[in-house]
Short mmCIF file of C-alpha atoms in Angstrom, two decimals:
data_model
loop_
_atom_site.label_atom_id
_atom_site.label_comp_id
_atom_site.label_asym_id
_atom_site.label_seq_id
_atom_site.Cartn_x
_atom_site.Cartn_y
_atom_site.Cartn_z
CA UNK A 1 0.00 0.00 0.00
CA UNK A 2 1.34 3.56 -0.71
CA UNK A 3 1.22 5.83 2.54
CA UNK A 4 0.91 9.55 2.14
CA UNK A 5 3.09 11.18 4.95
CA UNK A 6 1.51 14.98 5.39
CA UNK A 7 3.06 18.01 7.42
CA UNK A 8 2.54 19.77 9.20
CA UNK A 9 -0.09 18.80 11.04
CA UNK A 10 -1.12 21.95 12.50
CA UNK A 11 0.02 25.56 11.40
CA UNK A 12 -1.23 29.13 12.33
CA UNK A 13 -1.19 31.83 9.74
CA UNK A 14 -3.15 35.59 9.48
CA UNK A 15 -4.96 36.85 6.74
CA UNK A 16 -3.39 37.51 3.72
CA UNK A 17 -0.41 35.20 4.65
CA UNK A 18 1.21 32.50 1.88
CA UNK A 19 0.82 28.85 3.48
CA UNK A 20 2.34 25.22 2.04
CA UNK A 21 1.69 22.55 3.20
CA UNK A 22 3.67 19.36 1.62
CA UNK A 23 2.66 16.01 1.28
CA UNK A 24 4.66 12.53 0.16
CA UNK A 25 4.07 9.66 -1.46
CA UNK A 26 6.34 6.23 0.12
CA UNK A 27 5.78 5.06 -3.63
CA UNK A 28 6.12 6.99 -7.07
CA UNK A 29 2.33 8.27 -7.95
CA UNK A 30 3.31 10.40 -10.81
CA UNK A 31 0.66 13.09 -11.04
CA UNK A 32 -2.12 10.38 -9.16
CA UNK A 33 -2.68 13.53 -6.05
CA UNK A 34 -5.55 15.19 -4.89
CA UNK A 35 -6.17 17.66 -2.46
CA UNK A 36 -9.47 18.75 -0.06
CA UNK A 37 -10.19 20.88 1.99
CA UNK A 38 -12.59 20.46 4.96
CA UNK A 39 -14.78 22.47 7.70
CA UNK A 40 -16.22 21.43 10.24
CA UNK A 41 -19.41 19.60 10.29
CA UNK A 42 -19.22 19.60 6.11
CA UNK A 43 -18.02 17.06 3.64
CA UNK A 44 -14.62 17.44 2.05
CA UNK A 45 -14.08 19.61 -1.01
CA UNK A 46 -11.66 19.05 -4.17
CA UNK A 47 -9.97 21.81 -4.49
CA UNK A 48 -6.96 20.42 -6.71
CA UNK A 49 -6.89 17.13 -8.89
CA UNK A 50 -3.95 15.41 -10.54
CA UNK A 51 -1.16 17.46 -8.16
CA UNK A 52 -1.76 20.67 -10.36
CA UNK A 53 -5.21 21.25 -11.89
CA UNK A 54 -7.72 23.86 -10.14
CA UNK A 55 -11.18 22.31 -9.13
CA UNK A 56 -13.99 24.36 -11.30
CA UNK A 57 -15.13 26.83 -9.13
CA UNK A 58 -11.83 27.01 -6.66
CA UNK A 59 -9.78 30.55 -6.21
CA UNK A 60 -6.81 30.80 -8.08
CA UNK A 61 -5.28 31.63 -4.72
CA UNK A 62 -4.84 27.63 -3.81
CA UNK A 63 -2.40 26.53 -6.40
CA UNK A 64 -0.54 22.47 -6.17
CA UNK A 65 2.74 21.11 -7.59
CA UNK A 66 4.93 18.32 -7.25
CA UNK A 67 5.11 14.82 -8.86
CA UNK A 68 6.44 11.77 -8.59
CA UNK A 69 6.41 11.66 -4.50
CA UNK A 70 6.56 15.07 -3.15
CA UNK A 71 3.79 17.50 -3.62
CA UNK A 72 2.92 20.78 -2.59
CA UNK A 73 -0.23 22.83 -2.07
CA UNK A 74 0.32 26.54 -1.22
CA UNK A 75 -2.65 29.35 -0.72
CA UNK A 76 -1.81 32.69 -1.07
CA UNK A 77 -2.83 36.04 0.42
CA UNK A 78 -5.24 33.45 2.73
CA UNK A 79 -8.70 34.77 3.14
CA UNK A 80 -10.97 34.14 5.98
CA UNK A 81 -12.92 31.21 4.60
CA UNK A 82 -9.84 29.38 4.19
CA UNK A 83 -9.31 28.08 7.56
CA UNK A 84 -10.06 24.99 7.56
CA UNK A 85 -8.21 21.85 7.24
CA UNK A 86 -6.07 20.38 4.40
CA UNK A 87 -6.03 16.51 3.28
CA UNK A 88 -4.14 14.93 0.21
CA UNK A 89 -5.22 11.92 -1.29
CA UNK A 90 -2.86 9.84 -3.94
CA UNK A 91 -5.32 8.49 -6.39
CA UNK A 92 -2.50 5.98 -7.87
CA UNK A 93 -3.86 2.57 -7.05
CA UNK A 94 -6.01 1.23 -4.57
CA UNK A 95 -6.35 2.05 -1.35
CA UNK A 96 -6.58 5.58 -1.92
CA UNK A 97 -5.08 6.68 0.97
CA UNK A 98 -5.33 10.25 2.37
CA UNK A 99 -2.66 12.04 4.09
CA UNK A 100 -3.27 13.04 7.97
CA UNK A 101 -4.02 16.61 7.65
CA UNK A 102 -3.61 20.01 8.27
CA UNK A 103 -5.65 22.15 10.27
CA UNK A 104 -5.26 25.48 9.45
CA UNK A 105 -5.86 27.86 12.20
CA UNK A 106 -6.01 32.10 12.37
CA UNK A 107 -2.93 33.74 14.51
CA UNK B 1 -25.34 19.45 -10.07
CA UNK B 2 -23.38 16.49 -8.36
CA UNK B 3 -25.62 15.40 -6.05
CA UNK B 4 -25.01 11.89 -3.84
CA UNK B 5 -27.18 11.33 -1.16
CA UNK B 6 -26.30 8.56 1.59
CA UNK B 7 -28.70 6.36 3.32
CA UNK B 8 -28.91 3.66 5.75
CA UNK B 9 -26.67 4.53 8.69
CA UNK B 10 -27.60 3.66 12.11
CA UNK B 11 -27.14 2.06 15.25
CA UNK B 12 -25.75 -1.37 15.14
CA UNK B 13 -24.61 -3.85 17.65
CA UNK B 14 -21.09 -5.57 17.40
CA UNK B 15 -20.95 -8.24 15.18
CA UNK B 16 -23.55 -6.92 13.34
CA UNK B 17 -24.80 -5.68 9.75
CA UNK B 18 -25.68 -2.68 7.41
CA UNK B 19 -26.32 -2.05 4.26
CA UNK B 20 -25.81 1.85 3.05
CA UNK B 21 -26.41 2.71 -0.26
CA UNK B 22 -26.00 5.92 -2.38
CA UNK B 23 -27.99 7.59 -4.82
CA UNK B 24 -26.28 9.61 -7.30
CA UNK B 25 -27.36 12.59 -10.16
CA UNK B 26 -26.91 15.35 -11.75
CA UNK B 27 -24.13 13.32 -14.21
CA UNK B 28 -23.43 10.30 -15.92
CA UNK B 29 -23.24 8.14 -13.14
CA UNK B 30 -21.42 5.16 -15.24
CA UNK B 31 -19.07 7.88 -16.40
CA UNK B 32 -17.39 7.79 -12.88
CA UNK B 33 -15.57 5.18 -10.60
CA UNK B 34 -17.01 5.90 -6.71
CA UNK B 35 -15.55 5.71 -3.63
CA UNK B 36 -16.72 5.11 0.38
CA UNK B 37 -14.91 7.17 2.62
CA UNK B 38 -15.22 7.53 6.29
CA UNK B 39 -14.44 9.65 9.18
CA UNK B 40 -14.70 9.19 13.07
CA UNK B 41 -15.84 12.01 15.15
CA UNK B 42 -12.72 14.30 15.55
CA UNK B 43 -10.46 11.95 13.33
CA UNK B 44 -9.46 12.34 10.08
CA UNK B 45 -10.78 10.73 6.66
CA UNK B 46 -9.95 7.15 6.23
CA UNK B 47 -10.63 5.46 2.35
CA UNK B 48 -12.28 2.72 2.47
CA UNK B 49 -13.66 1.25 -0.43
CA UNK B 50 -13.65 2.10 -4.41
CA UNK B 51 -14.74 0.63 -7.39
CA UNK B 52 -14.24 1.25 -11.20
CA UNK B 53 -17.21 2.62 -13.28
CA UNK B 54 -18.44 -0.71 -14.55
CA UNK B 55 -17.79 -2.74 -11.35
CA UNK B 56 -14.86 -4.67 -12.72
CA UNK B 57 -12.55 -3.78 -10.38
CA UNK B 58 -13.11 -3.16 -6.57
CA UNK B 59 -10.51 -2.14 -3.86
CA UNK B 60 -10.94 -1.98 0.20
CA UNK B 61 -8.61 -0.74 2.84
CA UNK B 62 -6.68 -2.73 5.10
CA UNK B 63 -9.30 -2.24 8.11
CA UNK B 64 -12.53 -3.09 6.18
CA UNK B 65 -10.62 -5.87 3.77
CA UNK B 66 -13.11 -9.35 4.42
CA UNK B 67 -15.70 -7.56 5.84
CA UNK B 68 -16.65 -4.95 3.88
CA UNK B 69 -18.10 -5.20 0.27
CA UNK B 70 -18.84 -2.32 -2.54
CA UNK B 71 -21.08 -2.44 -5.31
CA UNK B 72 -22.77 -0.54 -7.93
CA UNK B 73 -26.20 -0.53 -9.85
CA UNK B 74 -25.66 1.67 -12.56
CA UNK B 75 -29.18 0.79 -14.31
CA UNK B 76 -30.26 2.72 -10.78
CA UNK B 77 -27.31 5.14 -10.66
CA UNK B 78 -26.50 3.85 -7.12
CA UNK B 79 -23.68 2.83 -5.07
CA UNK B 80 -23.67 0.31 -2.33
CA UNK B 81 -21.51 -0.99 0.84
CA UNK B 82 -22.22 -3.76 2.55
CA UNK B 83 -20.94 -3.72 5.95
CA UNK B 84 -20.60 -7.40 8.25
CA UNK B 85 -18.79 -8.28 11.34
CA UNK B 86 -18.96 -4.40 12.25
CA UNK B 87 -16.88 -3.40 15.04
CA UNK B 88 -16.68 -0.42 17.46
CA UNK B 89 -13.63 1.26 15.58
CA UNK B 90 -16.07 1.21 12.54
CA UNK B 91 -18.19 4.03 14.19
CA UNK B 92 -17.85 7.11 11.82
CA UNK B 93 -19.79 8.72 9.40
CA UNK B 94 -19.45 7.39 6.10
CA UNK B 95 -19.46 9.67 2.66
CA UNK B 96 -19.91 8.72 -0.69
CA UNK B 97 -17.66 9.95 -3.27
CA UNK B 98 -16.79 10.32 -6.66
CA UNK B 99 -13.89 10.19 -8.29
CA UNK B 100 -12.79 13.88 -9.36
CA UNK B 101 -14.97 15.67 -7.55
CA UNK B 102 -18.44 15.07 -5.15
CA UNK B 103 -19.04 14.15 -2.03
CA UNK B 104 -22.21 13.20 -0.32
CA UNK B 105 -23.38 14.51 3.19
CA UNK B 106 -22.61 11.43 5.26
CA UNK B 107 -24.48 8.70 6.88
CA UNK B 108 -23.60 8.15 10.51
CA UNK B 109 -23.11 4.81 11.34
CA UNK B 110 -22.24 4.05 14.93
CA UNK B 111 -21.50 0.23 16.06
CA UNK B 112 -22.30 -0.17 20.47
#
């Protein structure tokens, strides 16, 4: 099984702060990533597919990179509805196992 | 509009059985391999079953593998998971989802 090793788990950041969060693959998945994002009480929400394409719909502020094993997903100037938090998913093979995740919280 | 809507979540004693089941429009429901994925109160999201958009090929994680079984009905644009020997640590609402994008609202399912 391919395990998807996330970090951090936990980071504070203010409005209109740049965040990454980075996320690896114990196996080559090529471009097989996903991302979601999730608040509480509501379902997850794609906000990035294959490690680089934007989700119809999502800001051009969340942007992902990476292939291969290590990935990226950075949001820029953060806005208030983006605290939340951040899962990736590798989408290579079965399972399709999801990082840990990253709660996002305001300074 | 991607809609999936859950059902049959409940209360269940160890050892026991459910059935949920999700009913999906708004797309081309064969189009799309589908997913079960689940989350315990306060815990992250765990994958635990997909299958392929005919029903040829079917995968389950390690915790569910044996006891759990997906299927589809694409004739009724549904998706299925048939859940035996349940267990405490299976207590978690469980989401529906499809591959690139839609997720359902959850079912709770709690095993005491």
């Amino acid at each position: 099984d391919i395990q998807m090793t996330q970090s951090p788990s936990f980071v504070s950041a203010s409005v209109g702060d740049s965040v990454t969060i980075t996320c690896r693959a114990s196996q080559d998945i090529s471009w097989w990533l996903a991302w979601y994002q999730q608040k509480p009480g509501r379902a997850p929400k794609l906000l990035i597919y294959a490690a680089t394409s934007l989700q119809s719909g999502v800001p051009s502020r969340f942007s992902g990179s990476g292939s291969g094993t290590d990935f990226t997903l950075t949001i820029s100037s953060l806005q208030p509805e983006d605290f939340a938090t951040y899962y990736c998913q590798q989408t290579s093979s079965f399972p399709n196992n999801f990082g840990r995740g990253t709660k996002l919280e305001m300074k | 509009e991607v809609q999936l809507v859950e059902s049959g979540g409940g209360v269940v004693r160890p050892g026991g059985s459910l059935r949920l089941s999700c009913a999906a429009s708004g797309f081309t429901f064969d189009d799309y391999g589908m997913s079960w994925v689940r989350q315990a109160p306060g815990k992250g999201l765990e994958w635990v079953s997909g299958i392929n958009w005919n029903g040829s090929r079917t995968g389950y994680g390690d915790s569910v593998k044996g006891r759990f079984t997906i299927s589809r009905d694409n004739a009724r644009n549904s998706l299925y998971l048939q859940m035996n020997s349940l267990r405490a640590e299976d207590t978690a609402f469980y989401y529906c989802a499809r591959v690139m994008g839609g997720w359902g609202q959850g079912t709770l399912v709690t095993v005491s």
